[in-house]
Coordinates of C-alpha atoms (C1' of nucleotides) in Angstrom, one line a residue:
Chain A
X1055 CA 0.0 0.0 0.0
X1056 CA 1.2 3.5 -0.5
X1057 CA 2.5 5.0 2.1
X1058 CA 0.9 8.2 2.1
X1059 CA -2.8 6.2 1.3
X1060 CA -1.9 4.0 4.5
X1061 CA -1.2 7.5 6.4
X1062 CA -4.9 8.8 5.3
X1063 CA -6.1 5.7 6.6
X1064 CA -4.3 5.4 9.7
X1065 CA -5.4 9.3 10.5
X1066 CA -8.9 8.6 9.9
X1067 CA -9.2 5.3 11.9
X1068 CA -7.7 6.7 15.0
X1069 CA -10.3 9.5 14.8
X1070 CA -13.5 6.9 14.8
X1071 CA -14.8 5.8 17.8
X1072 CA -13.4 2.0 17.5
X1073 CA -13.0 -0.3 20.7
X1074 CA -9.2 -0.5 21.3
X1075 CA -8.5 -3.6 20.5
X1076 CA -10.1 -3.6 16.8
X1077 CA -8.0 -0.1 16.3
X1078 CA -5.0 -2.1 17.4
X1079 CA -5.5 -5.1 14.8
X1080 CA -6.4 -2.5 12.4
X1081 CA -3.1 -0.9 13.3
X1082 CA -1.1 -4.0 12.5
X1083 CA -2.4 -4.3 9.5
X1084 CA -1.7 -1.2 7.8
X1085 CA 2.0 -0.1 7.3
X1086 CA 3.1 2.7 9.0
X1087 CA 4.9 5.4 7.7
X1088 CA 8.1 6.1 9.5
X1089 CA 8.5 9.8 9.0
X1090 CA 5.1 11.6 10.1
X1091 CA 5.0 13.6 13.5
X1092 CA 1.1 14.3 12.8
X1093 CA 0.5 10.4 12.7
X1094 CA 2.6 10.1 15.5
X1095 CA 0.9 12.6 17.3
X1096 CA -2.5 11.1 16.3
X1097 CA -1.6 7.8 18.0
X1098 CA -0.4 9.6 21.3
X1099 CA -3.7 11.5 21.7
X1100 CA -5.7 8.3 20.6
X1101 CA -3.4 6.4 23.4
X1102 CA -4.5 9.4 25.8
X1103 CA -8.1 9.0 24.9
X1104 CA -8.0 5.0 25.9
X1105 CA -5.7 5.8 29.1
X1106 CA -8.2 8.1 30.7
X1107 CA -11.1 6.2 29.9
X1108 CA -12.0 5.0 33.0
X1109 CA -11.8 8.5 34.7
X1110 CA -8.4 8.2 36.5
X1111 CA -5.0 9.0 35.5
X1112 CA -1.7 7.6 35.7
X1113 CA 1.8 7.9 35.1
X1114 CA 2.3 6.4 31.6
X1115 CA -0.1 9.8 30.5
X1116 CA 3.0 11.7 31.6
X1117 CA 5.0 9.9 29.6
X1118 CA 3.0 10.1 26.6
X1119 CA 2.8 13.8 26.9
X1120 CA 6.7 13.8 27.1
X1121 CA 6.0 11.8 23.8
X1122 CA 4.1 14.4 22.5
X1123 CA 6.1 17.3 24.0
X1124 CA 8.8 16.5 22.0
X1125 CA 7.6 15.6 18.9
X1126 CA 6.3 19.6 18.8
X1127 CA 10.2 20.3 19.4
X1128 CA 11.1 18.4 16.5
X1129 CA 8.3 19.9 14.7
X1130 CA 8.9 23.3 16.1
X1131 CA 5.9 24.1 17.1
X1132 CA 5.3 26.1 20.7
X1133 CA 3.4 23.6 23.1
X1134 CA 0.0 24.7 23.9
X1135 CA -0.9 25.8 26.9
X1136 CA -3.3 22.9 27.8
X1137 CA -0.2 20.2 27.7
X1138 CA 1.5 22.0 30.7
X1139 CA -1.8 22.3 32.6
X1140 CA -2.3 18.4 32.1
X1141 CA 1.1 17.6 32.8
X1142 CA 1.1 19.8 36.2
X1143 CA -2.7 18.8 36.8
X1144 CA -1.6 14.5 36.3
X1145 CA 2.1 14.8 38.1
X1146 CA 0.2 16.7 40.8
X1147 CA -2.9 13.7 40.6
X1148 CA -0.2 10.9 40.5
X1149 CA 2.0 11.8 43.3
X1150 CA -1.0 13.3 45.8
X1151 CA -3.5 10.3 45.4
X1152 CA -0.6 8.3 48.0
X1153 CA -1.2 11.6 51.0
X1154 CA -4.4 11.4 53.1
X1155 CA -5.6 14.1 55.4
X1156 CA -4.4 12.1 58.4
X1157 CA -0.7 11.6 56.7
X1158 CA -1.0 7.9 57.7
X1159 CA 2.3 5.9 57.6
X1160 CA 2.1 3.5 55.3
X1161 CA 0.8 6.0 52.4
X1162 CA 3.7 8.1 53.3
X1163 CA 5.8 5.1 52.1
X1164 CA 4.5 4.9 48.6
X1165 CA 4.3 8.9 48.3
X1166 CA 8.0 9.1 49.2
X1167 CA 8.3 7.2 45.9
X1168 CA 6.1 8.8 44.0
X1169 CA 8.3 12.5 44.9
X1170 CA 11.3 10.4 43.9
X1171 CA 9.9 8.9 40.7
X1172 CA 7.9 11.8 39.3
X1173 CA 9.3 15.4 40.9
X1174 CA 13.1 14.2 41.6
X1175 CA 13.7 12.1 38.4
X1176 CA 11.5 12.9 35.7
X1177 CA 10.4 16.4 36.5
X1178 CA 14.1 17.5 37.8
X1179 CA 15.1 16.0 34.8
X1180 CA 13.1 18.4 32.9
X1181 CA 14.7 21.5 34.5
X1182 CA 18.3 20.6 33.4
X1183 CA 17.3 20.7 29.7
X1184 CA 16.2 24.1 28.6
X1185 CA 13.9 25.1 26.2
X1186 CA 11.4 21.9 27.6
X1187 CA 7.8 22.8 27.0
X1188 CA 6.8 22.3 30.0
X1189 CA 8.6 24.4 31.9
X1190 CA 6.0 26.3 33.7
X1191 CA 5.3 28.5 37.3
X1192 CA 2.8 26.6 38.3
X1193 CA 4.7 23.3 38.0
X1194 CA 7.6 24.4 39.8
X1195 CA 5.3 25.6 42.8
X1196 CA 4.0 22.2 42.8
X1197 CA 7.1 20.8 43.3
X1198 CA 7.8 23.0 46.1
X1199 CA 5.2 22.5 48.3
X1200 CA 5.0 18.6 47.3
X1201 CA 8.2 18.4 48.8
X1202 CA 8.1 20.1 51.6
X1203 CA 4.5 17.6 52.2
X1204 CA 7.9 15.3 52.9
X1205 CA 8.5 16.8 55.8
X1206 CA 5.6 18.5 57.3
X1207 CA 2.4 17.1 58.0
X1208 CA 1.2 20.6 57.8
X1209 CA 2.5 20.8 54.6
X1210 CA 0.6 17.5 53.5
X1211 CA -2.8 18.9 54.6
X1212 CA -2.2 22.1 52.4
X1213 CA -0.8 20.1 49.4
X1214 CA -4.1 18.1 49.7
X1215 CA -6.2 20.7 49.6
X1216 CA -4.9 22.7 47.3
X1217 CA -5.1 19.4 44.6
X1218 CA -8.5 19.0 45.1
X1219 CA -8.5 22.0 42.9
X1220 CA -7.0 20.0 39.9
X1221 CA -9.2 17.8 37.7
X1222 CA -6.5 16.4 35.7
X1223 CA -9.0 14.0 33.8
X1224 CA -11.0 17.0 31.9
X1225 CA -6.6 19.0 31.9
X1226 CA -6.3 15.5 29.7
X1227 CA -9.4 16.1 27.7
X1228 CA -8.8 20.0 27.5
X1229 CA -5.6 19.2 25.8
X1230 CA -6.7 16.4 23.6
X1231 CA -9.5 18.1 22.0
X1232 CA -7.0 21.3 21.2
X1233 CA -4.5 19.5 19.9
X1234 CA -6.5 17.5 17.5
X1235 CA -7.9 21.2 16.7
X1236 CA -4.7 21.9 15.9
X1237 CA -3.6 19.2 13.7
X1238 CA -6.6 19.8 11.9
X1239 CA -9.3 17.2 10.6
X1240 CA -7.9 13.8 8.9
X1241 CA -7.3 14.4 4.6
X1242 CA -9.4 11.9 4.0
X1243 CA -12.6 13.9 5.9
X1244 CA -11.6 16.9 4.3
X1245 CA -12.1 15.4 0.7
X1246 CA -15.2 13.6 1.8
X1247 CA -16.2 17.0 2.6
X1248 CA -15.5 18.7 0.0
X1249 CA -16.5 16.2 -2.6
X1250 CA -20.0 16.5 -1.1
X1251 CA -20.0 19.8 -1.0
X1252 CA -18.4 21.0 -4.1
X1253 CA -19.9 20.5 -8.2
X1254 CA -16.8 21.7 -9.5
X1255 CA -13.9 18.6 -7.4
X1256 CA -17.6 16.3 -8.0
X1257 CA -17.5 17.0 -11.8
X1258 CA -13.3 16.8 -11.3
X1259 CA -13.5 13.1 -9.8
X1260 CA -15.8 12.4 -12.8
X1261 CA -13.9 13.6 -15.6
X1262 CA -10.8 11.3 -14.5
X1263 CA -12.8 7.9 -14.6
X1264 CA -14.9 8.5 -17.7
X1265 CA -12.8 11.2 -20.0
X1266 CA -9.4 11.2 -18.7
X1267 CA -9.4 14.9 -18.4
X1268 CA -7.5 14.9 -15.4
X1269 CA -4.9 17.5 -16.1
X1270 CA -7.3 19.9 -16.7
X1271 CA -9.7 19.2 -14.0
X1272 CA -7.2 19.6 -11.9
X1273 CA -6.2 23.4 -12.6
X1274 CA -9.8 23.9 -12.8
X1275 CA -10.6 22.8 -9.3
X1276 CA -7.3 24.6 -7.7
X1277 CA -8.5 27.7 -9.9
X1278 CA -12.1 27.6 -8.2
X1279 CA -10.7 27.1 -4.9
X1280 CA -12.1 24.2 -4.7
X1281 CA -10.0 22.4 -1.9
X1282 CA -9.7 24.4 1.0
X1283 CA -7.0 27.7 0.4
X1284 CA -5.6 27.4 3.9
X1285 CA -2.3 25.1 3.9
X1286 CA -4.2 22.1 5.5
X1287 CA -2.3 19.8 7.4
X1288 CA -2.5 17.2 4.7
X1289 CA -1.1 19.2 2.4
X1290 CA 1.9 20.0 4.4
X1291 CA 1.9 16.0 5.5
X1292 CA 2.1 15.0 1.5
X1293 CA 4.9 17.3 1.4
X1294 CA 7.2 16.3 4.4
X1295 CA 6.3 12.9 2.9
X1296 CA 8.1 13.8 -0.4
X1297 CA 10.9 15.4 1.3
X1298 CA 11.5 12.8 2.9
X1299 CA 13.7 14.7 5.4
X1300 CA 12.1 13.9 8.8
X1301 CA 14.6 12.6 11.2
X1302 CA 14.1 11.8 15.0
X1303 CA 11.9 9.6 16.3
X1304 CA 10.7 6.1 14.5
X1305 CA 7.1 5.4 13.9
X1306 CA 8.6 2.4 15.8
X1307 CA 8.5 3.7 19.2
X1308 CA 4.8 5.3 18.3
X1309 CA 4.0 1.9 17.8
X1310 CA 5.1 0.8 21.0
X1311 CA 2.2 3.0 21.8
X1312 CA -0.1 -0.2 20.8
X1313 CA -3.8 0.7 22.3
X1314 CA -3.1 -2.9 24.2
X1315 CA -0.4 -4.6 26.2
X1316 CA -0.8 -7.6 23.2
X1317 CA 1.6 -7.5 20.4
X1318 CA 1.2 -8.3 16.9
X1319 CA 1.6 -12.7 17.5
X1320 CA -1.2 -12.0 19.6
X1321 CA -3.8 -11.0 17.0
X1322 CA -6.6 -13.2 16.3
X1323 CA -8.1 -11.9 12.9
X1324 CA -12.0 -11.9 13.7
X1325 CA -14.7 -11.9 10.6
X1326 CA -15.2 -8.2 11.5
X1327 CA -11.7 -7.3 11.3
X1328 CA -11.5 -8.8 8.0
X1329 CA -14.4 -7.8 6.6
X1330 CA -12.7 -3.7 8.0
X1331 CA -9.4 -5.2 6.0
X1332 CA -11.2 -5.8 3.0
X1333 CA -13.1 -2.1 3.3
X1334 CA -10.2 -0.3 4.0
X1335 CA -8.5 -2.1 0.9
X1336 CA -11.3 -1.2 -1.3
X1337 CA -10.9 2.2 -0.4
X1338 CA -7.4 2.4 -0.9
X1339 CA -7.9 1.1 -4.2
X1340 CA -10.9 4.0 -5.2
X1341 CA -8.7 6.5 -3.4
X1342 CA -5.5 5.7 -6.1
X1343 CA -8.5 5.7 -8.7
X1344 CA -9.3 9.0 -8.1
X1345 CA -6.5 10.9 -6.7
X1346 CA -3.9 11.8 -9.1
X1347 CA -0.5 13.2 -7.2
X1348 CA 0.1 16.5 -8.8
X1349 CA 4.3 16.9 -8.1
X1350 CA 4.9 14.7 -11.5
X1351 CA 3.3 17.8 -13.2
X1352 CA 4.5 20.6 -11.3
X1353 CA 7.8 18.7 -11.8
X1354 CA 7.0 18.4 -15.6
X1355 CA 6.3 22.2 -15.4
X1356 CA 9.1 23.5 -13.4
X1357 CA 11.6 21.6 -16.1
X1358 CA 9.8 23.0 -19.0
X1359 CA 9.6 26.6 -17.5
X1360 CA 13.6 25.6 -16.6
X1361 CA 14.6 25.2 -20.3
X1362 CA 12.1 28.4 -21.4
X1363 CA 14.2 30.4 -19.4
X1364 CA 17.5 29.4 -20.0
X1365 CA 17.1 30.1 -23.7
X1366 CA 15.5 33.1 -23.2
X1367 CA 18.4 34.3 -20.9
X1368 CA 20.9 32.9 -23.4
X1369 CA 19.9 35.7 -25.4
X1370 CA 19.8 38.5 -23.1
X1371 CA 22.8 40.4 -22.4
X1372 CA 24.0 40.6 -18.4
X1373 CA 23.5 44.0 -17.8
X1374 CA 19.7 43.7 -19.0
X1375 CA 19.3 40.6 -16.7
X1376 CA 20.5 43.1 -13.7
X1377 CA 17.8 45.2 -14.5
X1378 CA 15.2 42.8 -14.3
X1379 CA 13.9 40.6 -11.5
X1380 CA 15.2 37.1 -12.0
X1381 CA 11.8 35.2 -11.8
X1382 CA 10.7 35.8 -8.5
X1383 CA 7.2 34.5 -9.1
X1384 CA 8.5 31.2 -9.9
X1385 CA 11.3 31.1 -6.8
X1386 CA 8.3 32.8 -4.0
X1387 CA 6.1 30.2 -5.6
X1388 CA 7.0 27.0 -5.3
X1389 CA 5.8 26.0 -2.3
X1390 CA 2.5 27.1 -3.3
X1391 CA 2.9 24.9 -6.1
X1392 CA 3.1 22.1 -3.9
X1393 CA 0.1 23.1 -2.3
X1394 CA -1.5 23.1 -5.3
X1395 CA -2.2 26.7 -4.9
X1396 CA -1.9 29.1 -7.9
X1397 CA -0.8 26.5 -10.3
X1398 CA -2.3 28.4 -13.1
X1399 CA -0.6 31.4 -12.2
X1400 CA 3.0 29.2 -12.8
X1401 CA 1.8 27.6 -16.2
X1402 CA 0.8 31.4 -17.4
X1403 CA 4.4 32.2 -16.3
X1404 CA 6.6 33.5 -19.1
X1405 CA 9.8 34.9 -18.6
X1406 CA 9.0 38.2 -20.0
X1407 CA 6.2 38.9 -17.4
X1408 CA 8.8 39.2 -15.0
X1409 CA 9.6 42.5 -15.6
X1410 CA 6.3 43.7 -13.8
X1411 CA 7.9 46.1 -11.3
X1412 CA 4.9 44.3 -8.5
X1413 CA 6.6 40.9 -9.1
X1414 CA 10.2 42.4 -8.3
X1415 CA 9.6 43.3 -4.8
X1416 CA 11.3 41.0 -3.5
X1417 CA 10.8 42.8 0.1
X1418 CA 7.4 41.1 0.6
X1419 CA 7.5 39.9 4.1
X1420 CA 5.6 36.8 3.1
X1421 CA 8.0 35.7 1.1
X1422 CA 11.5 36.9 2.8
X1423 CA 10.6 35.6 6.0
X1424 CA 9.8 31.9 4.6
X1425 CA 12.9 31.1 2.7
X1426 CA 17.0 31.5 2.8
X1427 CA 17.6 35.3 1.5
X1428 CA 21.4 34.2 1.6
X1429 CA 20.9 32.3 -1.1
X1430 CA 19.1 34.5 -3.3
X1431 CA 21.9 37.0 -2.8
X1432 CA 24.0 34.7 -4.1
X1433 CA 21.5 33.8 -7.2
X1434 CA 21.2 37.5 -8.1
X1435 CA 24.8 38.2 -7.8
X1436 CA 25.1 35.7 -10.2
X1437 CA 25.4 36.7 -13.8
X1438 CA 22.9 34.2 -15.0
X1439 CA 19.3 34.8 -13.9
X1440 CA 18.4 31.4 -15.1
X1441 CA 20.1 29.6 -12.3
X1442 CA 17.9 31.2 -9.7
X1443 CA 15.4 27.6 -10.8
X1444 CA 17.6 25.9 -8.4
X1445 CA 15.7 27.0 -5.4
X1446 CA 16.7 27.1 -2.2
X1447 CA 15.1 24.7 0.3
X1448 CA 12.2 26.3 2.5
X1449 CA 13.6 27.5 5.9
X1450 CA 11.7 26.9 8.8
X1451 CA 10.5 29.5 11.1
X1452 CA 11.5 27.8 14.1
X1453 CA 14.4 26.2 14.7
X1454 CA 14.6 22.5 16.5
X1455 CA 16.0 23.3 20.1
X1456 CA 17.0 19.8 20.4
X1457 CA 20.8 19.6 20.3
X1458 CA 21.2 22.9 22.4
X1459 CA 19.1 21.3 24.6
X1460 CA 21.1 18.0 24.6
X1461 CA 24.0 19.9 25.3
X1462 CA 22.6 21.5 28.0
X1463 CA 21.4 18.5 29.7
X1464 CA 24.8 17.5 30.3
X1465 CA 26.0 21.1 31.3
X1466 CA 23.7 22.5 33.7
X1467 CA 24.0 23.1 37.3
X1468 CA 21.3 21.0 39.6
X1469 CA 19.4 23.7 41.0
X1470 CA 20.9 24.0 44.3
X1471 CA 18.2 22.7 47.4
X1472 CA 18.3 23.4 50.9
X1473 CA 18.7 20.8 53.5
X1474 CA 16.5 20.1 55.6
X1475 CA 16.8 19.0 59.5
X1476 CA 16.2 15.6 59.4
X1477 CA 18.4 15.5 56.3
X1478 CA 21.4 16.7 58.5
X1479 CA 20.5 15.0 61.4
X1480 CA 20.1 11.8 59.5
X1481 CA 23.1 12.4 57.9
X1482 CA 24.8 12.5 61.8
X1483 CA 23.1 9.6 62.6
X1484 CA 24.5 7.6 59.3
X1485 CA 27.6 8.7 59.8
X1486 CA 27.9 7.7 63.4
X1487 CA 27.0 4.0 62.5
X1488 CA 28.7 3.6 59.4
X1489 CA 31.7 6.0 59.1
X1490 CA 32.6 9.3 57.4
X1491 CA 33.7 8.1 53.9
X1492 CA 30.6 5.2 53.5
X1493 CA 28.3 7.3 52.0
X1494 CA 27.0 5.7 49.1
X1495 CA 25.8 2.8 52.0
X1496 CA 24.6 5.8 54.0
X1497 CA 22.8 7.2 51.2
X1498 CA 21.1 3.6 50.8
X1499 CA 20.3 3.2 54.1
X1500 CA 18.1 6.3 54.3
X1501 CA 17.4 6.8 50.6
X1502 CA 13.9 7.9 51.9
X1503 CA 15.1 10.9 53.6
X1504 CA 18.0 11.6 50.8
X1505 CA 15.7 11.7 48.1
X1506 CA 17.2 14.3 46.3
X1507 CA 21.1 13.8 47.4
X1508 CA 23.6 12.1 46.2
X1509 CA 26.9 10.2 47.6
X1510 CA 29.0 13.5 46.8
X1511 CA 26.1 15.5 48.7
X1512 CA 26.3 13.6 51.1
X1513 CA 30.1 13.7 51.4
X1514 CA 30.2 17.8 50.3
X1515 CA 27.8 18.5 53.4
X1516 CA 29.5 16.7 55.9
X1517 CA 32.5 18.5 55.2
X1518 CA 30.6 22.3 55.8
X1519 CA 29.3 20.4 58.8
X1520 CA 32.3 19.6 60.0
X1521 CA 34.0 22.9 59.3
Chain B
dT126 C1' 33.5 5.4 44.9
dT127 C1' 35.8 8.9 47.4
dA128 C1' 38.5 13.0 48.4
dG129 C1' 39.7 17.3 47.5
dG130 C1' 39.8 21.4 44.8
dG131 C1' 37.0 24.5 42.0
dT132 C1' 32.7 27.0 40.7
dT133 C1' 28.3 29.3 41.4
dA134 C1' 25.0 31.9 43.7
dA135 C1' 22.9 33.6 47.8
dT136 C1' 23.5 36.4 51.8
dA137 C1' 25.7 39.2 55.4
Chain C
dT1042 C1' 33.4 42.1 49.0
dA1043 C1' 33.8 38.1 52.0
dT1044 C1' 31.6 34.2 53.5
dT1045 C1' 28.9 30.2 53.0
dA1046 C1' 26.3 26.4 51.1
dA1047 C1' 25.4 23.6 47.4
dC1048 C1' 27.0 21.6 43.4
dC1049 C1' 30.7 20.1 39.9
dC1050 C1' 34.9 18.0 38.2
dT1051 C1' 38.5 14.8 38.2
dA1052 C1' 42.4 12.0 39.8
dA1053 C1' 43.3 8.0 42.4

DNA sequence: TTAGGGTTAATA
DNA sequence: TATTAACCCTAA
């Protein structure tokens, strides 16, 4: 199956309303593309939807909001809003739900290891490495009054108040139903859509099966605005697709998001799942029918228009071709060509139109700020215009944080934490049974009170103590 | 893993 | 500016 009619698929089935464990055969059927952060992010929120189900939380949400979390890094998009109020509002959930009001011993236990596991290891974590999304106020304040819950009873009764404030089921739904906002509706609803609601991409999808007219239905549909204007998510998935330029994380570990703890050698192919299989084969089938890719013609084009050019320019003398603007239209336009988006505009495109003073300005913000100026300083300082066809690749607006923030990881200072009382008089006590210079055993023996030390802590503070 | 020297940031 | 506490680095 095509890769990019699998992905279509795979979008749309995670937006239906499927038990689990039929989206999960369904799942294993389908390839998976390897290179879509959408897709990816379309499982996690699925994932999210089946994990909260039951109206509780747990700790493998914040883990899949991590997931997701980074994927927006590699994508460059900001994280919304809503993913650091369900992260705070499920870390808060995950780590208070051990605390009752009377502080009772043997919940104490298990919230000690909650602090550990969730605010000492995977929040702390967080802090050392910049630029993380969820890096909030609020989740820092958290942490400080969770912490001090360790100590004081006090404490305890305010952190459990105060989280009866939290509903970090709905935080969960908040966030999932804005970032699905956000990626936008699945393609294949959007041509559904659109093919029921427009004559003109109706009368298109005709014309292929019975004329062969595609072509020109085609320009006529993109010319009526038929599909949506907007750069729909879709369109901007087909093209990463092409690109094929998107590093970082495997579809592999999104698989290992599998809506059930069974793996593939567990799946029992039911009548119903193969009858879906067949549909969903079908479709693929009257989906390749239909659709016809339009890059092989805006490929076709851009060659064509290439070789106008450079005979054109071959007869041109340089200091003409300074005078002129050296095709802007074409260079400003290519990614709307990819979009399918003023393709009509590019075929009418001769060379001598761009003289047209408006088509010179090159000082259009919408098209300086999308793509490498450096590089069409270099094209225009060149003395033939013609080469400025080789086009520079599209620069993105944001830039990946992710290898500063490796660096950084490994650089940064733990912020520095006061200790407390029964730190230091634990610390006496340890040292008086076991030694000065044991303190990795010491640090083992009362790991519960030196949650957030370590041996060299341990070994640094005895020293001030001592001096 | 530990000891000891160095660095950083808060505070007097 | 000096002192201090907490943290970091590295040789052994």
């Amino acid at each position: 199956m095509d890769v990019d009619i699998s992905r279509w698929i795979l979008e749309f089935i995670l937006r239906q309303p499927l038990d689990d464990s039929i989206l999960n055969a369904l799942i294993h059927t389908i390839p998976l593309p390897n290179d879509n952060l959408n897709l990816k992010k379309a499982l996690i929120l699925r994932k999210l939807e089946s994990e909260i189900s039951n109206g509780s939380v747990t700790e493998k949400i914040l883990e899949l909001l991590e997931l997701f979390e980074e994927l927006d890094h590699q994508e460059g998009t900001e994280t919304l809003k809503e993913l650091k109020s369900a992260y705070c509002a499920v870390a808060v959930e995950c780590t208070v739900k051990f605390l009752n009001e009377k502080g009772a011993e043997s919940d104490k236990g298990k919230y000690f290891e909650a602090v550990k596991r969730i605010w000492k290891k995977r929040i702390n974590l967080m802090e050392k490495m910049e630029n993380v999304g969820f890096v909030c106020e609020e989740l820092w304040d958290w942490r400080d009054e969770i912490e001090a819950a360790l100590w004081e009873d006090k404490c305890c009764d305010n952190v459990i108040r105060r989280s009866k404030g939290i509903f970090p089921v709905e935080a969960v739904m908040v966030f999932v139903r804005e970032a699905k906002e956000r990626i936008g509706p699945p393609f294949l609803d959007v041509v559904a859509e659109t093919y029921r609601s427009d004559d003109t991409v109706r009368a298109f999808f005709g014309g292929v099966n019975e004329q062969g007219t595609c072509r020109n239905n085609v320009r006529e549909v993109r010319k009526g605005n038929a599909l949506p204007r907007q750069k729909h998510v879709a369109f901007r998935r087909t093209r990463g697709a092409l690109a094929r330029t998107c590093g970082g994380v495997r579809i592999s570990d999104s698989i290992e998001l599998g809506l059930d703890a069974s793996g593939r050698q567990d799946f029992l192919p039911t009548p119903e799942i193969e009858k879906a299989q067949e549909a969903l084969k079908l479709s693929s089938m009257e989906l390749r029918a239909m659709v016809k890719d339009p890059l092989p013609d805006v490929l076709q084009f851009a060659e064509t228009l290439s070789s106008l050019v450079r005979d054109h320019m071959g007869h041109q003398p340089a200091e003409n071709n300074s005078d002129r603007a050296p095709y802007p239209v074409v260079a400003s336009s290519r990614m709307d060509q990819v979009n399918g988006e003023n393709c009509e505009a590019q075929r009418n495109c001769h060379p001598s139109a761009a003289s047209k003073p408006d088509l010179m300005n090159r000082k259009s913000a919408a098209h300086t700020s999308e793509w490498d100026d450096s590089a069409d300083e270099l094209i225009e300082g060149s003395p033939s215009g013609a080469r400025r066809f080789t086009l520079p690749s599209p620069k993105r607006t944001k830039i990946s944080p992710l290898k500063k923030y490796e660096f950084k990881k490994f650089t940064t200072r733990r912020k520095p934490t006061k200790w407390s009382a029964l730190e230091e008089d634990t610390l006496r006590t340890g040292v008086k049974k076991y030694g000065s210079g044991n303190w990795t055993h010491i640090l083992n023996t009362y790991r519960d009170i030196f949650v957030v030390r370590t041996a060299g802590d341990l070994k640094d503070k005895w020293r001030n103590m001592m001096s």
